[in-house]
Coordinates of C-alpha atoms in Angstrom, one line a residue:
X1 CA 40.8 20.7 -19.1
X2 CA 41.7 16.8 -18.5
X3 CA 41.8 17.3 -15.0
X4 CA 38.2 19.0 -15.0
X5 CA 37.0 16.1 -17.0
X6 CA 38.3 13.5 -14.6
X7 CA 36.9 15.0 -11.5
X8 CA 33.5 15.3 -13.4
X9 CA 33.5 11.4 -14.1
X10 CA 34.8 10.5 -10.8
X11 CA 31.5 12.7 -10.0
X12 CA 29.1 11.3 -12.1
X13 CA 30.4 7.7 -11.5
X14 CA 30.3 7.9 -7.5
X15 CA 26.6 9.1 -7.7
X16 CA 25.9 6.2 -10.4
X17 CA 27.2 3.9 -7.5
X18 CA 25.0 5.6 -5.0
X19 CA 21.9 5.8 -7.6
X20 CA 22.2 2.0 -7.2
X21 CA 22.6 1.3 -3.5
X22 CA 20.0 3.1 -2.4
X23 CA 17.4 2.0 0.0
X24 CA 14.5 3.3 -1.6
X25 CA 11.4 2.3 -0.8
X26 CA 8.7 3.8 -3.3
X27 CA 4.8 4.0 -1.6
X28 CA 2.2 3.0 -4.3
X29 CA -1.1 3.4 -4.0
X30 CA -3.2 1.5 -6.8
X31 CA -7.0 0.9 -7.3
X32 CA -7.6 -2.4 -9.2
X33 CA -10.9 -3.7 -10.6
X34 CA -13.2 -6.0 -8.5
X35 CA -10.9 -5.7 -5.6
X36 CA -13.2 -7.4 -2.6
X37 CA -14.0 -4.7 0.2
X38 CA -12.2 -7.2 2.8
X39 CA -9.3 -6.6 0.8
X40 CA -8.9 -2.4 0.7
X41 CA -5.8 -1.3 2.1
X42 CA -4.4 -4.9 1.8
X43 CA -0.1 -4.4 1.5
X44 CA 1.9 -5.9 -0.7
X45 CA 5.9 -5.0 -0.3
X46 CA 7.4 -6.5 -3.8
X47 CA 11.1 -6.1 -4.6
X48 CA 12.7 -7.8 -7.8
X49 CA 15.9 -8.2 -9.0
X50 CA 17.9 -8.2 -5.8
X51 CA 21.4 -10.0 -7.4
X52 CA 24.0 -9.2 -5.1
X53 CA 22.6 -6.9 -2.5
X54 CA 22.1 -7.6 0.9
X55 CA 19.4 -6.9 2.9
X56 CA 19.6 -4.8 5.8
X57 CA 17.9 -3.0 8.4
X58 CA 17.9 0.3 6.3
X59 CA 15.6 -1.4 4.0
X60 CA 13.3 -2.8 6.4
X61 CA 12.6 0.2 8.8
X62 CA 11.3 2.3 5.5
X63 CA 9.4 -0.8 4.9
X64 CA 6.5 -1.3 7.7
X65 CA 4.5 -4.1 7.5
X66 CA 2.7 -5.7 5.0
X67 CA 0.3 -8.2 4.1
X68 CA 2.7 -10.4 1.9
X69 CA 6.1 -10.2 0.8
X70 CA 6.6 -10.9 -2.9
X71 CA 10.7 -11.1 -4.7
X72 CA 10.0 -10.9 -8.4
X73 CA 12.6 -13.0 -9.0
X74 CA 16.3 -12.3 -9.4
X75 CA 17.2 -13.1 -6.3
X76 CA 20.4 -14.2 -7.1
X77 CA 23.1 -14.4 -9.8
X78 CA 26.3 -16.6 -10.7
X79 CA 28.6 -15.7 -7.6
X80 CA 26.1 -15.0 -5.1
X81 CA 26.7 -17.0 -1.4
X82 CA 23.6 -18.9 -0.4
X83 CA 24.5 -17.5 2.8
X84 CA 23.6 -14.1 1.4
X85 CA 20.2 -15.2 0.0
X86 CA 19.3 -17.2 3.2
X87 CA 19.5 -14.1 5.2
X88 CA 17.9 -11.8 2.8
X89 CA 14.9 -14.0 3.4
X90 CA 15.4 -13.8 6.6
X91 CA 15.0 -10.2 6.7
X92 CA 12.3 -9.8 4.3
X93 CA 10.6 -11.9 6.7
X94 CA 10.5 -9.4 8.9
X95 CA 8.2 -7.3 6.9
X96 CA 5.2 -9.9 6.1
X97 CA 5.4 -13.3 4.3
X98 CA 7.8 -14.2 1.7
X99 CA 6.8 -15.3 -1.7
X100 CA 9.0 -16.1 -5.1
X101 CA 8.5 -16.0 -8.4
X102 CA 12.1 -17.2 -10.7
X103 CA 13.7 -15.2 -12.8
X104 CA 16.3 -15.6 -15.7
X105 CA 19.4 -14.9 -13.4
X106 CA 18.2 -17.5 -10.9
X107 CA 19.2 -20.3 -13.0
X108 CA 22.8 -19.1 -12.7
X109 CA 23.3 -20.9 -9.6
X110 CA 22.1 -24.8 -8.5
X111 CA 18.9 -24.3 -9.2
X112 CA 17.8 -27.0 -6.6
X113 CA 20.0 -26.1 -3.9
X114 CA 18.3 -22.1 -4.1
X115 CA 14.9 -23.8 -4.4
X116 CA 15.7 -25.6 -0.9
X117 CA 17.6 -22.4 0.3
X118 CA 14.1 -20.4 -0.4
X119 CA 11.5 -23.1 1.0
X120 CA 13.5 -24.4 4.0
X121 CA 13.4 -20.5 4.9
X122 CA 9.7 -20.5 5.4
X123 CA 8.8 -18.4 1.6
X124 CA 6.5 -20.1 -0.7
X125 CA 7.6 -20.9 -4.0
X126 CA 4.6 -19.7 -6.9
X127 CA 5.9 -21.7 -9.9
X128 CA 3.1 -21.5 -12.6
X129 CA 0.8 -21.8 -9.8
X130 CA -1.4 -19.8 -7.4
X131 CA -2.6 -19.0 -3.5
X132 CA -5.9 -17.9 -2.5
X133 CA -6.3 -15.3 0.6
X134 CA -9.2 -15.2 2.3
X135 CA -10.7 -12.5 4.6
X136 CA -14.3 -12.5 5.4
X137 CA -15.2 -14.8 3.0
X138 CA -14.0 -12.9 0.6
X139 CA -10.8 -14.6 -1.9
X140 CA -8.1 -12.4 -3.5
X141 CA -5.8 -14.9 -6.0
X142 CA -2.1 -14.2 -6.5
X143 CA -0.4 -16.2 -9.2
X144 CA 3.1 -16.2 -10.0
X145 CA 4.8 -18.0 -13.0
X146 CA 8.4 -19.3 -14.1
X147 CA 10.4 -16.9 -16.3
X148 CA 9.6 -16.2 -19.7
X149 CA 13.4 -16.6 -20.9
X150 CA 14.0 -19.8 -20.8
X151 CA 10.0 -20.8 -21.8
X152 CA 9.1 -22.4 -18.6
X153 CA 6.2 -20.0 -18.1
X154 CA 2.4 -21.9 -18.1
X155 CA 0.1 -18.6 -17.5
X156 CA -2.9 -21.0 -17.8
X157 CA -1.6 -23.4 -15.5
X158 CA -1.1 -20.3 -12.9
X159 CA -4.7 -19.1 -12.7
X160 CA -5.9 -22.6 -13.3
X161 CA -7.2 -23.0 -9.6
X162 CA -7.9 -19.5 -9.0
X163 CA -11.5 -18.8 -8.1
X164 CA -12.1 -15.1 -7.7
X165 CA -12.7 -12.4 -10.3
X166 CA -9.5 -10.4 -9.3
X167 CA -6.5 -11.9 -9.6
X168 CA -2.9 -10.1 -8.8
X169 CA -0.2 -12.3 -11.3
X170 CA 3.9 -11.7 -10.4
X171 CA 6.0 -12.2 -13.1
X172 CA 9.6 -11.5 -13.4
X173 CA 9.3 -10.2 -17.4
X174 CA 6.9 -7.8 -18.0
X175 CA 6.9 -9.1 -21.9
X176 CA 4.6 -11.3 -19.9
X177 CA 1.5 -9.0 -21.1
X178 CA 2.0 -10.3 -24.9
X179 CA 0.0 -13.2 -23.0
X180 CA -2.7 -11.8 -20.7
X181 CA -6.2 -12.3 -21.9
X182 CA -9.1 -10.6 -21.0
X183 CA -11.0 -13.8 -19.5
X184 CA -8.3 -14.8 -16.9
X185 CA -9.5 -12.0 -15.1
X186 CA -6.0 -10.5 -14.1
X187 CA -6.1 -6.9 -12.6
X188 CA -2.7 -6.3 -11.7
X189 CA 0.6 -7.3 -12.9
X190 CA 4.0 -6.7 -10.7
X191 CA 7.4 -7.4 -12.9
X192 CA 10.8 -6.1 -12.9
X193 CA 13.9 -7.9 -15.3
X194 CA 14.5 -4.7 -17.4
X195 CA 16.0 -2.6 -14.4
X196 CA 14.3 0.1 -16.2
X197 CA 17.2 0.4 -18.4
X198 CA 19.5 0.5 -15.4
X199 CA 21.5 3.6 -17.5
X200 CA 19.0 6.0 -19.1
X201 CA 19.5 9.3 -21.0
X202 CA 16.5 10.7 -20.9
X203 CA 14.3 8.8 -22.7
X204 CA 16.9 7.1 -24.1
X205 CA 17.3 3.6 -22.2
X206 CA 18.4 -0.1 -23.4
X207 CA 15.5 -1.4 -21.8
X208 CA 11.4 -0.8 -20.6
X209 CA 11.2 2.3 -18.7
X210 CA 9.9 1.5 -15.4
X211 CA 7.0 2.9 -14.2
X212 CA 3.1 2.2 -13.7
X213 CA 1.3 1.3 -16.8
X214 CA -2.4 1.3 -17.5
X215 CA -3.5 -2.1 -19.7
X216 CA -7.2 -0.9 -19.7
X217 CA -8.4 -4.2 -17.7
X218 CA -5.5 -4.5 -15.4
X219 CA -2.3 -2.2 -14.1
X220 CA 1.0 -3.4 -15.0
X221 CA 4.0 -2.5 -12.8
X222 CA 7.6 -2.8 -14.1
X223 CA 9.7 -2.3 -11.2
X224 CA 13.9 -0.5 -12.0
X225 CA 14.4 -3.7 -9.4
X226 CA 16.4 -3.4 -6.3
X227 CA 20.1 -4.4 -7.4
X228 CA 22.0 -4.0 -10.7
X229 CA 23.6 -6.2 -13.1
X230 CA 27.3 -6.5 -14.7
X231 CA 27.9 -2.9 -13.6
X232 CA 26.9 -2.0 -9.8
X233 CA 25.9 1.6 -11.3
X234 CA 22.6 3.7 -12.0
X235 CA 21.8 6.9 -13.9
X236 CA 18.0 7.7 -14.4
X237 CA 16.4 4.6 -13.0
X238 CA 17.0 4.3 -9.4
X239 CA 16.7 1.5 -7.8
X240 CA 13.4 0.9 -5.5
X241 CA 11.5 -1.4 -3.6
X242 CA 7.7 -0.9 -3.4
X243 CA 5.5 -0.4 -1.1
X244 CA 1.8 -1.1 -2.7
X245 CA -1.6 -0.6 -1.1
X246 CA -4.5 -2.2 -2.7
X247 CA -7.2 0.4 -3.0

């Protein structure tokens, strides 16, 4: 009976470890509110909470192209080479543009040696602030805002300068939403943090199931995030990059 039970948790643990070094690349489609036409079938490959993972070629060939490449933040934690995180950009770089949002495990390392790590690596830092693509004459805003954690998030500042009616906002916490108001005009929200419990039961789960959620004026997406935390292991929230056209 022992021996039974310690092949089935060497079992369970070595497809836990699996679960959450997968390359999974999920494929979203989403229809947001007062997208403009210039914009339908505009790409946007978003992967959060990478921590220790390393990007490779796995990744990037399930990938495609895309219009813009957004890391919800998470990029690193305490231990992680700056090596590691230069060439993860490097590879993401591959698939479109590189933007960041930070997030609370960020802050683990220099926080100004990973801020030149990121920018001297060609991605574009959103820090309580905003870009504006244009096609056709036609603007579509994306905002992006410092992490909630450690109160160093300014949503007003974010969509301060944006000028269109539809506005995409990345932020790391998806507690973010206590904050959204009607008149910034936000119609989609991409977040990760809670690794969508990371180790579910069921519906049993120590943090926000991930998933797509429906805010009735804008989507919200909490992503399960891309790496793990403390324990490299996943049971009913796999780990995922996504793929998301804009419909």
């Amino acid at each position: 009976m022992i021996y039974i039970f310690l092949v089935a948790s060497f079992i369970l643990l070595l497809y836990m470890y699996i679960e959450a070094h997968r390359n999974r690349v999920s494929l979203d489609t989403v229809n947001i509110d007062n997208l403009p036409g210039s914009f339908k079938n505009f790409k946007i490959f978003f992967i959060s909470d990478i921590h220790r993972r390393t990007i490779t070629n796995k990744l990037i060939e399930k990938a495609e192209k895309a219009d813009i490449v957004i890391i919800g933040g998470d990029l690193v934690e305490k231990g992680v080479p700056m090596d590691r995180v230069e060439d993860n950009i490097k590879m993401l770089s591959k698939i479109g543009p590189v933007h960041f949002v930070w997030g609370n495990n960020d802050y683990d390392v220099d926080i100004n040696y990973l801020k030149n790590t990121i920018s001297n690596n060609g991605a574009i830092i959103l820090d309580n602030t905003s870009i504006s693509l244009k096609r056709n004459n036609e603007v579509l805003d994306i905002a992006g805002i410092n992490d909630l954690s450690f109160g160093k998030d300014r949503l007003e500042d974010a969509v301060m300068n944006c000028s269109s009616s539809c506005r995409i906002l990345i932020s790391h916490n998806p507690d973010i939403a206590k904050k959204i108001k009607k008149e910034y005009q936000i119609r989609l929200v991409l977040s990760g943090h809670t690794h969508g419990g990371q180790i579910r039961l069921g519906t049993l789960g120590i943090a926000k199931r991930g998933g797509w959620y429906d805010e009735g004026y804008y989507k919200l997406l909490v992503s399960n995030g891309f790496g793990a935390t403390h324990l490299p292991l996943r049971l009913g929230a796999p780990c995922e990059a996504h793929l998301i056209t804009l419909g």
